[in-house]
Amino acid sequence: TPVEPDTICNNAGHVGLGYVYGDSTHGFDPKTIRDSECVVVWGANPSTSAPHMHEFWLGETKAKVIAIDPVRHKTAEQADIHLQLHPGSDAALAFGLMHIIRRNGQLDEAFLRDHTVGWEALEKALAATTPEWTAQATGLPIEAIEEVAGLYGSGPSLLWLGQGMQRQARGGNAMRACGMLPAVTGNLAKPGAGIYYLNGAGPRNIDYDYVEAPQLRSDPLQSISHMELAEVLADPGRSSAFFCWNMNVVASAPRQRQLKQALSRDDLFSVVIDLFQTDTADYGDIVLPAASFLEFDDLMVPYFQLYLSAQVKVEDPPGEALPNSEIFRRLSRAMGYDESELYESDRAILDEVLERTGFGFDFESLARVGTIDPFSEPEIQFADLEFDTPSGRIELASERALAAGHPLLPDPAPDPRPSGNELRLLSPASEWLLNDSYGNDPNIRRTLGEPRVFLHPDDAESLGLEDGVRALLTNETGELSLEVSISDAVARGVALAHKGHWPRLSSERANVNVLNPGRKSDMGESSSVHSTWVRVTAL
């Protein structure tokens, strides 16, 4: 049974936006920013996760840049406006913005009439989400909310919804609510406008059915969520073998303490493919050495730009290391499989994928230029105004969501705020680590220093904590002691501890995921890591 990869990354957002637009993997073309007057970056931190976009795309635009995030990261610092809302109040802010846009007469009524369903129900719901209510729900000043609504509603505007924002208990609900802003303002299907979550294979014409060969399956594909991994591996009735490649699950998965116990089972056969002796490799009965990206050819399909790049082999893998594709070819042969798809060479696969794109490149010609932009002019998102929903329109009210057990409309109510010595724990990427890749690099480790927890000055004072002391973070899942750093870069009620540290390299043999209970989000059985609550006390 495969573990669904998107459940630890972005599945709540895919499901939530799917209810509205029927698609979440065909975002705006970044080149269209040349026609934009406003860019909203909501729940994303390009300064850490996409520094080239932070510096050149956002840094060089004439458009007004608005950052919406409970953390004042570098993108938020450099934005024209930063709305530092309380975590879990994203849907409330989205409804509040739509209320003001409606009041200001900035609705695109023709677009709503011709290309959406459910506006009447949404309009009724907006009546209660006044600026005063929104300010109370989000912790933001009314003046700032009003200014952002006016800028976005005037357009043309781009809306970037980050993967970090949907990693919360009601992440799908938040994505549905935020995703309605382009529809009510008509910021779609025209230059300088659009919505972005990620750009997948579709815009580049990548045929994933060819790559994945679903015809080889003998049974319907069934998968489990990353949130269930510790539970499944602990149960001999559900798992007798564990095969892990390209991932250090002990560092990245929830319920870290329970996962380590499960991987310690004597009757669990574990195989790990990796370049390094990771935390997960420590539990492997067999560890197969992998090749790095410098040691085999491949294609790169960026999440952001609509480019296509060649990953060109620089040298042969050292020793017995092999690319994943060759490891699986050899396993197929050893296991007696004879389907021809399992034995295609890397170059044959790459050339076939490129031929199916219709861009006129094989791998050798793509490798000579490195990267291509297949589109000379900005692609217009949803140019045909056809949507892969049951109605063929944008569904502001979704009967499909209702049938799946969700409300017909998103719920604007904010999450409860912490009280006492409890705080809401956020664990985003750091400036030096996007995830736990490179977490063993000595230079990066020296630069990062010891793991820390960042607290707002008011919270630190109420908890009796000073800068530089150690605090204990505890909840029902685990405990972790961290050095305190006091900073107003985090909102009140927030404890921030960056992800990416390797447990095996820490004095406590744990990282922040020891506190992650692995609760599933409202949609997509996805991660709600940013809805983790912890008690913070001085050691």
Coordinates of C-alpha atoms in Angstrom, one line a residue:
T1 CA 0.0 0.0 0.0
P2 CA 1.6 3.3 -1.0
V3 CA 1.6 6.3 1.4
E4 CA -0.1 9.2 -0.4
P5 CA 2.7 11.8 -0.7
D6 CA 0.5 14.8 -0.9
T7 CA -1.0 14.1 2.6
I8 CA 2.2 15.5 4.2
C9 CA 2.4 18.4 1.7
N10 CA -0.6 19.9 0.1
N11 CA -3.6 17.6 -0.2
A12 CA -6.1 19.7 1.8
G13 CA -5.5 22.6 -0.6
H14 CA -6.0 20.4 -3.7
V15 CA -9.3 19.1 -2.4
G16 CA -10.5 22.5 -1.2
L17 CA -9.7 24.3 -4.5
G18 CA -11.0 21.3 -6.4
Y19 CA -14.5 22.0 -5.0
V20 CA -14.3 25.6 -6.3
Y21 CA -12.5 25.3 -9.6
G22 CA -12.3 21.6 -10.3
D23 CA -8.5 22.0 -10.6
S24 CA -5.7 23.1 -8.3
T25 CA -2.6 22.4 -10.5
H26 CA -2.9 24.9 -13.2
G27 CA -2.1 28.3 -11.7
F28 CA -1.4 31.7 -13.2
D29 CA 1.7 32.1 -15.4
P30 CA 4.2 34.2 -13.4
K31 CA 5.0 36.2 -16.5
T32 CA 1.5 37.8 -16.3
I33 CA 2.7 39.9 -13.3
R34 CA 3.8 42.5 -15.9
D35 CA 0.1 43.4 -16.2
S36 CA -0.8 43.2 -12.5
E37 CA -1.5 46.1 -10.1
C38 CA -1.7 43.9 -7.0
V39 CA -0.1 40.7 -5.8
V40 CA -1.3 38.9 -2.7
V41 CA 1.0 36.3 -1.2
W42 CA -1.2 34.4 1.4
G43 CA 0.4 31.9 3.7
A44 CA 3.6 31.5 1.6
N45 CA 7.1 32.6 2.3
P46 CA 9.0 33.0 -1.0
S47 CA 12.0 34.5 0.9
T48 CA 12.7 31.0 2.3
S49 CA 10.9 28.6 -0.1
A50 CA 11.6 30.4 -3.4
P51 CA 14.2 33.1 -2.8
H52 CA 14.7 33.6 -6.6
M53 CA 11.0 34.6 -6.8
H54 CA 11.2 36.7 -3.7
E55 CA 14.2 38.7 -5.0
F56 CA 13.4 38.9 -8.7
W57 CA 9.7 38.3 -9.3
L58 CA 8.3 40.1 -6.3
G59 CA 11.3 42.3 -5.8
E60 CA 11.1 43.8 -9.3
T61 CA 7.4 44.2 -9.8
K62 CA 5.6 47.5 -10.1
A63 CA 2.5 45.9 -8.5
K64 CA 1.6 46.5 -4.8
V65 CA 2.7 43.4 -2.9
I66 CA 0.5 42.3 0.1
A67 CA 1.7 39.5 2.4
I68 CA -0.8 37.7 4.6
D69 CA 0.9 35.6 7.3
P70 CA 1.1 35.2 11.1
V71 CA 4.9 35.4 10.7
R72 CA 6.8 38.5 9.6
H73 CA 9.3 36.8 7.4
K74 CA 11.5 38.7 4.8
T75 CA 8.8 38.6 2.1
A76 CA 6.4 40.1 4.6
E77 CA 9.0 42.7 5.7
Q78 CA 9.6 43.9 2.1
A79 CA 5.9 43.8 1.1
D80 CA 4.0 47.1 0.8
I81 CA 1.5 45.8 3.3
H82 CA 1.7 42.9 5.8
L83 CA -1.4 41.6 7.5
Q84 CA -0.2 39.6 10.5
L85 CA -3.4 37.7 11.3
H86 CA -4.0 35.2 14.0
P87 CA -3.4 31.6 12.8
G88 CA -6.6 29.9 11.8
S89 CA -8.4 33.1 10.9
D90 CA -7.8 32.9 7.1
A91 CA -11.3 32.1 6.1
A92 CA -12.6 34.9 8.4
L93 CA -10.3 37.4 6.6
A94 CA -11.4 36.1 3.1
F95 CA -15.0 36.6 4.0
G96 CA -14.3 40.0 5.5
L97 CA -12.5 41.1 2.3
M98 CA -15.4 39.9 0.1
H99 CA -17.8 41.8 2.4
I100 CA -15.9 45.1 1.8
I101 CA -15.4 44.4 -1.9
R102 CA -19.2 44.0 -2.2
R103 CA -19.9 47.1 -0.2
N104 CA -17.4 49.1 -2.3
G105 CA -19.1 48.1 -5.6
Q106 CA -16.1 46.1 -6.7
L107 CA -17.9 42.9 -7.5
D108 CA -17.7 41.7 -11.1
E109 CA -21.4 41.0 -11.4
A110 CA -21.3 39.9 -15.0
F111 CA -18.6 37.3 -14.2
L112 CA -20.5 36.1 -11.2
R113 CA -23.7 35.7 -13.3
D114 CA -22.1 34.0 -16.3
H115 CA -19.4 31.8 -14.7
T116 CA -20.2 30.9 -11.1
V117 CA -22.9 29.1 -9.1
G118 CA -23.8 29.8 -5.5
W119 CA -23.3 33.6 -5.3
E120 CA -26.8 34.2 -3.8
A121 CA -25.9 31.9 -0.8
L122 CA -22.5 33.4 -0.4
E123 CA -23.8 37.0 -0.6
K124 CA -26.2 36.2 2.4
A125 CA -23.3 34.8 4.4
L126 CA -21.2 37.9 3.8
A127 CA -23.7 40.1 5.5
A128 CA -22.4 39.1 9.0
T129 CA -18.7 39.4 8.2
T130 CA -18.4 43.1 8.7
P131 CA -15.1 44.9 9.0
E132 CA -15.6 45.1 12.8
W133 CA -16.3 41.3 13.0
T134 CA -13.3 40.6 10.7
A135 CA -10.9 42.7 12.8
Q136 CA -12.1 40.9 16.0
A137 CA -11.7 37.5 14.3
T138 CA -8.3 38.1 12.8
G139 CA -6.6 40.6 15.2
L140 CA -6.0 43.0 12.4
P141 CA -6.8 46.8 12.3
I142 CA -9.9 47.7 10.3
E143 CA -7.9 50.3 8.3
A144 CA -5.5 47.6 7.0
I145 CA -8.3 45.2 6.0
E146 CA -10.1 48.0 4.2
E147 CA -7.0 49.0 2.3
V148 CA -6.2 45.5 1.2
A149 CA -9.8 44.9 0.0
G150 CA -9.7 48.0 -2.1
L151 CA -6.4 47.2 -3.7
Y152 CA -7.3 43.6 -4.5
G153 CA -10.8 44.5 -5.7
S154 CA -9.4 47.2 -8.1
G155 CA -7.2 44.7 -9.9
P156 CA -5.8 43.2 -12.0
S157 CA -4.7 41.1 -9.1
L158 CA -2.8 37.9 -8.6
L159 CA -3.5 35.6 -5.6
W160 CA -0.8 33.2 -4.4
L161 CA -2.1 30.7 -1.9
G162 CA 0.8 29.0 -0.1
Q163 CA 1.0 25.4 0.9
G164 CA 1.9 26.4 4.5
M165 CA -1.5 28.0 4.9
Q166 CA -3.5 24.9 4.3
R167 CA -1.5 22.7 6.8
Q168 CA -4.0 23.3 9.5
A169 CA -7.0 21.5 10.9
R170 CA -9.4 23.4 8.6
G171 CA -7.0 24.0 5.8
G172 CA -9.4 22.8 3.1
N173 CA -12.1 25.2 4.4
A174 CA -9.6 28.1 4.3
M175 CA -8.5 27.3 0.8
R176 CA -12.1 27.3 -0.4
A177 CA -12.8 30.6 1.2
C178 CA -9.6 32.3 0.0
G179 CA -10.1 30.8 -3.5
M180 CA -13.4 32.6 -4.0
L181 CA -11.7 36.1 -4.1
P182 CA -10.7 35.9 -7.8
A183 CA -14.2 34.8 -8.7
V184 CA -16.2 37.5 -7.0
T185 CA -13.8 40.2 -8.3
G186 CA -13.4 38.8 -11.9
N187 CA -9.7 38.5 -11.3
L188 CA -9.5 35.5 -13.7
A189 CA -9.1 34.8 -17.4
K190 CA -7.4 38.0 -18.2
P191 CA -3.8 39.4 -18.2
G192 CA -2.4 40.2 -14.8
A193 CA -5.0 38.2 -12.9
G194 CA -5.3 34.7 -11.6
I195 CA -4.9 32.3 -8.7
Y196 CA -1.9 30.1 -7.9
Y197 CA -1.5 27.1 -5.7
L198 CA 1.0 25.2 -7.8
N199 CA 1.7 24.5 -11.5
G200 CA 1.7 20.8 -12.1
A201 CA 2.3 18.7 -15.2
G202 CA -0.7 19.9 -17.2
P203 CA 0.6 23.3 -18.4
R204 CA 3.8 21.5 -19.6
N205 CA 1.8 18.7 -21.3
I206 CA 3.5 16.0 -19.2
D207 CA 1.6 12.7 -19.7
Y208 CA 1.7 11.2 -16.2
D209 CA -0.4 8.3 -17.3
Y210 CA 2.5 7.2 -19.5
V211 CA 5.0 7.8 -16.6
E212 CA 2.9 6.0 -14.0
A213 CA 1.5 3.2 -16.3
P214 CA -1.7 2.6 -14.4
Q215 CA -2.5 -0.3 -16.7
L216 CA -0.1 -2.4 -14.8
R217 CA -2.2 -2.3 -11.6
S218 CA -4.1 -5.5 -11.0
D219 CA -6.3 -3.9 -8.3
P220 CA -7.6 -0.4 -7.7
L221 CA -5.0 1.9 -6.1
Q222 CA -5.5 2.2 -2.4
S223 CA -3.2 4.4 -0.2
I224 CA -2.9 5.6 3.4
S225 CA -2.2 9.1 4.8
H226 CA 1.1 10.1 6.2
M227 CA -0.9 10.9 9.3
E228 CA -1.5 7.2 9.8
L229 CA 2.0 6.0 9.1
A230 CA 3.0 5.4 12.8
E231 CA -0.2 3.6 13.5
V232 CA 0.0 1.3 10.4
L233 CA 3.7 0.5 11.0
A234 CA 2.9 -0.4 14.6
D235 CA 0.3 -3.0 13.6
P236 CA 1.7 -6.4 12.4
G237 CA -1.7 -7.0 10.9
R238 CA -1.4 -4.0 8.6
S239 CA 2.3 -4.0 7.8
S240 CA 5.1 -6.6 7.6
A241 CA 7.5 -4.6 5.3
F242 CA 8.4 -0.9 4.9
F243 CA 10.1 0.4 1.8
C244 CA 11.3 4.0 2.0
W245 CA 13.1 6.1 -0.6
N246 CA 14.0 9.8 -1.0
M247 CA 12.5 10.6 2.4
N248 CA 13.6 10.7 6.1
V249 CA 10.3 9.9 7.6
V250 CA 11.6 9.8 11.2
A251 CA 12.5 13.5 10.8
S252 CA 9.4 14.6 8.8
A253 CA 6.4 12.5 9.8
P254 CA 4.1 13.1 12.7
R255 CA 4.0 11.2 16.0
Q256 CA 7.8 10.8 16.0
R257 CA 8.1 9.0 19.2
Q258 CA 5.5 6.4 18.2
L259 CA 7.0 6.1 14.7
K260 CA 10.4 5.2 16.1
Q261 CA 8.8 2.5 18.3
A262 CA 7.0 1.1 15.3
L263 CA 10.1 1.0 13.2
S264 CA 11.9 -0.9 16.0
R265 CA 9.6 -3.9 15.5
D266 CA 11.7 -7.1 15.1
D267 CA 9.1 -8.5 12.7
L268 CA 9.1 -5.4 10.4
F269 CA 11.4 -5.7 7.4
S270 CA 12.6 -2.3 6.4
V271 CA 14.4 -1.2 3.2
V272 CA 15.7 2.4 2.9
I273 CA 17.2 4.0 -0.2
D274 CA 19.1 7.2 0.5
L275 CA 22.4 9.0 -0.1
F276 CA 23.1 9.4 3.7
Q277 CA 22.7 7.5 6.9
T278 CA 19.5 9.3 7.9
D279 CA 17.4 8.8 11.0
T280 CA 15.2 6.5 8.9
A281 CA 18.2 4.6 7.5
D282 CA 19.1 3.8 11.1
Y283 CA 16.1 1.5 11.2
G284 CA 16.7 -0.2 7.9
D285 CA 17.4 -3.9 7.7
I286 CA 18.8 -3.1 4.2
V287 CA 20.1 0.3 3.1
L288 CA 20.6 0.8 -0.6
P289 CA 22.9 3.7 -1.6
A290 CA 21.2 6.1 -3.9
A291 CA 22.6 8.4 -6.7
S292 CA 22.3 12.1 -6.2
F293 CA 20.7 14.4 -8.8
L294 CA 24.1 15.2 -10.2
E295 CA 24.6 11.5 -11.1
F296 CA 21.7 10.8 -13.5
D297 CA 19.6 12.5 -16.2
D298 CA 16.0 13.7 -15.5
L299 CA 13.4 16.3 -16.2
M300 CA 12.6 19.2 -13.8
V301 CA 9.0 20.6 -13.8
P302 CA 9.0 23.6 -11.5
Y303 CA 6.0 24.3 -9.3
F304 CA 6.1 28.0 -10.2
Q305 CA 7.2 29.0 -13.6
L306 CA 5.8 27.2 -16.6
Y307 CA 9.3 26.1 -17.6
L308 CA 10.8 22.7 -18.4
S309 CA 14.4 22.0 -17.5
A310 CA 16.9 19.2 -18.1
Q311 CA 18.7 17.7 -15.1
V312 CA 22.0 16.7 -16.7
K313 CA 24.2 14.0 -15.3
V314 CA 27.6 15.4 -14.2
E315 CA 29.4 12.2 -13.2
D316 CA 28.8 8.6 -12.5
P317 CA 27.4 7.6 -9.0
P318 CA 30.2 6.6 -6.6
G319 CA 30.6 3.0 -5.5
E320 CA 27.5 0.9 -5.5
A321 CA 25.1 3.9 -5.6
L322 CA 22.4 3.7 -8.3
P323 CA 19.6 6.0 -9.5
N324 CA 16.2 5.0 -8.2
S325 CA 15.0 4.0 -11.6
E326 CA 17.8 1.5 -12.0
I327 CA 17.2 0.1 -8.5
F328 CA 13.6 -0.6 -9.3
R329 CA 14.5 -2.1 -12.7
R330 CA 16.8 -4.5 -10.9
L331 CA 14.2 -5.3 -8.3
S332 CA 11.6 -6.0 -11.0
R333 CA 14.0 -8.4 -12.6
A334 CA 14.8 -10.1 -9.3
M335 CA 11.1 -10.5 -8.5
G336 CA 10.3 -12.0 -11.9
Y337 CA 8.1 -9.3 -13.4
D338 CA 8.2 -9.3 -17.2
E339 CA 6.1 -6.2 -18.2
S340 CA 8.0 -4.2 -20.7
E341 CA 7.2 -0.8 -19.1
L342 CA 9.4 -1.8 -16.1
Y343 CA 12.5 -2.1 -18.2
E344 CA 12.5 1.1 -20.3
S345 CA 15.7 3.0 -20.1
D346 CA 15.9 6.4 -18.5
R347 CA 16.7 8.0 -21.9
A348 CA 13.8 6.2 -23.6
I349 CA 11.4 7.4 -21.0
L350 CA 12.7 11.0 -21.1
D351 CA 12.5 11.2 -24.9
E352 CA 9.0 9.8 -24.9
V353 CA 7.8 12.2 -22.2
L354 CA 9.3 15.1 -24.2
E355 CA 7.8 13.9 -27.5
R356 CA 4.4 13.8 -26.0
T357 CA 4.6 17.4 -24.9
G358 CA 4.7 18.5 -28.5
F359 CA 7.3 21.2 -27.8
G360 CA 9.7 19.7 -30.4
F361 CA 12.6 18.7 -28.0
D362 CA 14.2 15.4 -27.2
F363 CA 16.4 15.2 -24.1
E364 CA 19.6 15.8 -25.9
S365 CA 18.4 19.0 -27.4
L366 CA 16.8 20.2 -24.2
A367 CA 20.1 19.5 -22.3
R368 CA 21.9 21.8 -24.7
V369 CA 19.8 24.8 -23.7
G370 CA 19.1 23.7 -20.1
T371 CA 15.7 25.3 -19.7
I372 CA 12.9 26.2 -22.1
D373 CA 9.8 28.4 -21.7
P374 CA 7.3 26.9 -24.1
F375 CA 5.2 30.0 -24.1
S376 CA 6.5 33.3 -25.6
E377 CA 3.6 35.3 -24.2
P378 CA 2.0 34.9 -20.7
E379 CA -0.5 32.0 -20.6
I380 CA -4.0 33.2 -19.6
Q381 CA -5.3 30.9 -16.8
F382 CA -8.8 29.5 -17.4
A383 CA -8.8 31.4 -20.8
D384 CA -11.7 29.3 -22.0
L385 CA -13.7 29.9 -18.8
E386 CA -14.5 26.2 -18.6
F387 CA -14.0 24.5 -15.2
D388 CA -13.8 20.8 -14.3
T389 CA -16.7 21.0 -11.8
P390 CA -20.1 19.3 -12.0
S391 CA -21.7 22.5 -13.2
G392 CA -18.8 23.5 -15.5
R393 CA -18.7 26.8 -13.5
I394 CA -16.8 28.1 -10.5
E395 CA -18.7 26.6 -7.5
L396 CA -18.9 29.1 -4.7
A397 CA -21.5 26.8 -3.1
S398 CA -20.6 23.2 -3.7
E399 CA -23.1 20.3 -3.6
R400 CA -20.1 18.0 -4.1
A401 CA -18.5 19.3 -0.9
L402 CA -21.9 18.9 0.9
A403 CA -22.2 15.3 -0.2
A404 CA -18.7 14.7 1.1
G405 CA -19.7 15.9 4.6
H406 CA -18.5 19.5 4.3
P407 CA -20.7 22.6 4.5
L408 CA -22.2 24.0 1.2
L409 CA -20.2 27.2 1.8
P410 CA -16.9 27.6 3.6
D411 CA -17.2 28.5 7.3
P412 CA -15.9 31.9 8.1
A413 CA -15.5 31.3 11.8
P414 CA -11.9 31.6 13.1
D415 CA -10.2 28.9 15.2
P416 CA -10.2 29.3 19.0
R417 CA -7.2 31.2 20.4
P418 CA -4.9 29.8 23.0
S419 CA -5.1 30.8 26.6
G420 CA -3.0 30.2 29.8
N421 CA 0.3 28.7 29.0
E422 CA -0.9 27.1 25.8
L423 CA 0.3 28.4 22.4
R424 CA -0.3 27.4 18.8
L425 CA 2.9 25.9 17.4
L426 CA 3.9 26.7 13.9
S427 CA 6.8 24.8 12.3
P428 CA 7.6 26.3 8.9
A429 CA 10.8 26.1 6.8
S430 CA 13.7 28.1 7.9
E431 CA 15.9 30.4 5.9
W432 CA 18.5 27.6 5.5
L433 CA 16.3 24.4 5.4
L434 CA 13.2 24.0 3.2
N435 CA 12.7 20.5 4.8
D436 CA 15.1 18.0 6.3
S437 CA 17.2 17.7 3.1
Y438 CA 20.7 19.1 3.8
G439 CA 19.9 19.0 7.6
N440 CA 23.2 17.0 8.0
D441 CA 25.3 19.6 6.1
P442 CA 28.0 20.8 8.6
N443 CA 28.0 24.4 7.3
I444 CA 24.2 24.6 7.5
R445 CA 24.1 23.2 10.9
R446 CA 26.7 25.7 12.2
T447 CA 24.7 28.5 10.6
L448 CA 21.5 27.4 12.1
G449 CA 22.8 26.7 15.6
E450 CA 20.7 25.0 18.2
P451 CA 17.0 24.6 17.5
R452 CA 15.0 27.5 19.0
V453 CA 11.4 28.5 19.8
F454 CA 10.4 32.1 18.9
L455 CA 7.8 33.8 21.1
H456 CA 6.1 37.2 21.0
P457 CA 7.3 39.5 23.7
D458 CA 3.9 39.6 25.4
D459 CA 3.7 35.8 25.5
A460 CA 7.2 35.5 26.8
E461 CA 6.4 38.0 29.6
S462 CA 3.2 36.3 30.6
L463 CA 5.0 32.9 30.7
G464 CA 7.9 34.3 32.7
L465 CA 10.4 33.5 30.0
E466 CA 13.5 35.5 29.0
D467 CA 15.5 35.5 25.8
G468 CA 18.1 32.7 25.8
V469 CA 16.6 30.5 28.5
R470 CA 15.3 27.0 27.8
A471 CA 11.6 26.2 27.7
L472 CA 9.8 22.9 27.7
L473 CA 7.1 22.4 25.0
T474 CA 4.7 19.6 25.9
N475 CA 1.5 18.1 24.7
E476 CA -0.2 14.8 24.6
T477 CA 2.1 13.6 21.8
G478 CA 5.6 14.4 23.2
E479 CA 7.9 17.0 24.7
L480 CA 10.9 19.0 23.5
S481 CA 13.1 21.6 25.2
L482 CA 14.3 24.5 23.1
E483 CA 16.1 27.8 23.6
V484 CA 13.8 30.8 23.7
S485 CA 14.2 33.7 21.2
I486 CA 11.8 36.6 21.8
S487 CA 10.6 38.3 18.6
D488 CA 7.6 40.3 17.4
A489 CA 8.1 38.6 14.0
V490 CA 5.6 36.0 15.3
A491 CA 2.0 36.9 16.2
R492 CA 0.7 36.7 19.8
G493 CA -0.4 33.3 20.8
V494 CA 2.2 31.6 18.5
A495 CA 5.2 29.5 19.3
L496 CA 7.4 29.1 16.2
A497 CA 10.0 26.3 15.9
H498 CA 11.5 25.6 12.5
K499 CA 11.3 22.2 10.9
G500 CA 14.3 20.4 9.2
H501 CA 16.6 19.5 12.0
W502 CA 17.6 15.8 12.1
P503 CA 16.7 14.0 15.4
R504 CA 19.8 11.9 15.3
L505 CA 22.0 15.0 15.3
S506 CA 20.2 16.7 18.2
S507 CA 21.1 16.3 21.9
E508 CA 17.5 15.2 22.5
R509 CA 17.3 12.8 19.6
A510 CA 14.1 14.6 18.5
N511 CA 12.9 17.5 16.5
V512 CA 9.7 19.6 16.4
N513 CA 7.7 16.7 14.9
V514 CA 7.9 14.9 18.2
L515 CA 5.0 17.3 19.1
N516 CA 3.0 16.8 16.0
P517 CA 0.0 14.5 16.8
G518 CA -0.7 13.8 13.2
R519 CA -4.3 14.9 13.2
K520 CA -5.9 14.8 9.7
S521 CA -7.1 18.1 8.2
D522 CA -10.7 18.6 7.3
M523 CA -10.1 17.6 3.7
G524 CA -7.7 15.2 1.9
E525 CA -6.5 13.3 5.1
S526 CA -3.7 15.9 5.0
S527 CA -1.4 17.4 7.6
S528 CA -2.7 19.9 10.2
V529 CA 0.8 20.4 11.6
H530 CA 0.2 24.2 12.1
S531 CA -2.8 23.5 14.3
T532 CA -0.6 21.8 17.0
W533 CA -1.1 23.2 20.5
V534 CA 1.6 23.1 23.1
R535 CA 2.1 24.1 26.7
V536 CA 5.2 26.2 27.2
T537 CA 6.9 26.3 30.6
A538 CA 10.4 27.3 31.8
L539 CA 12.8 24.5 32.5

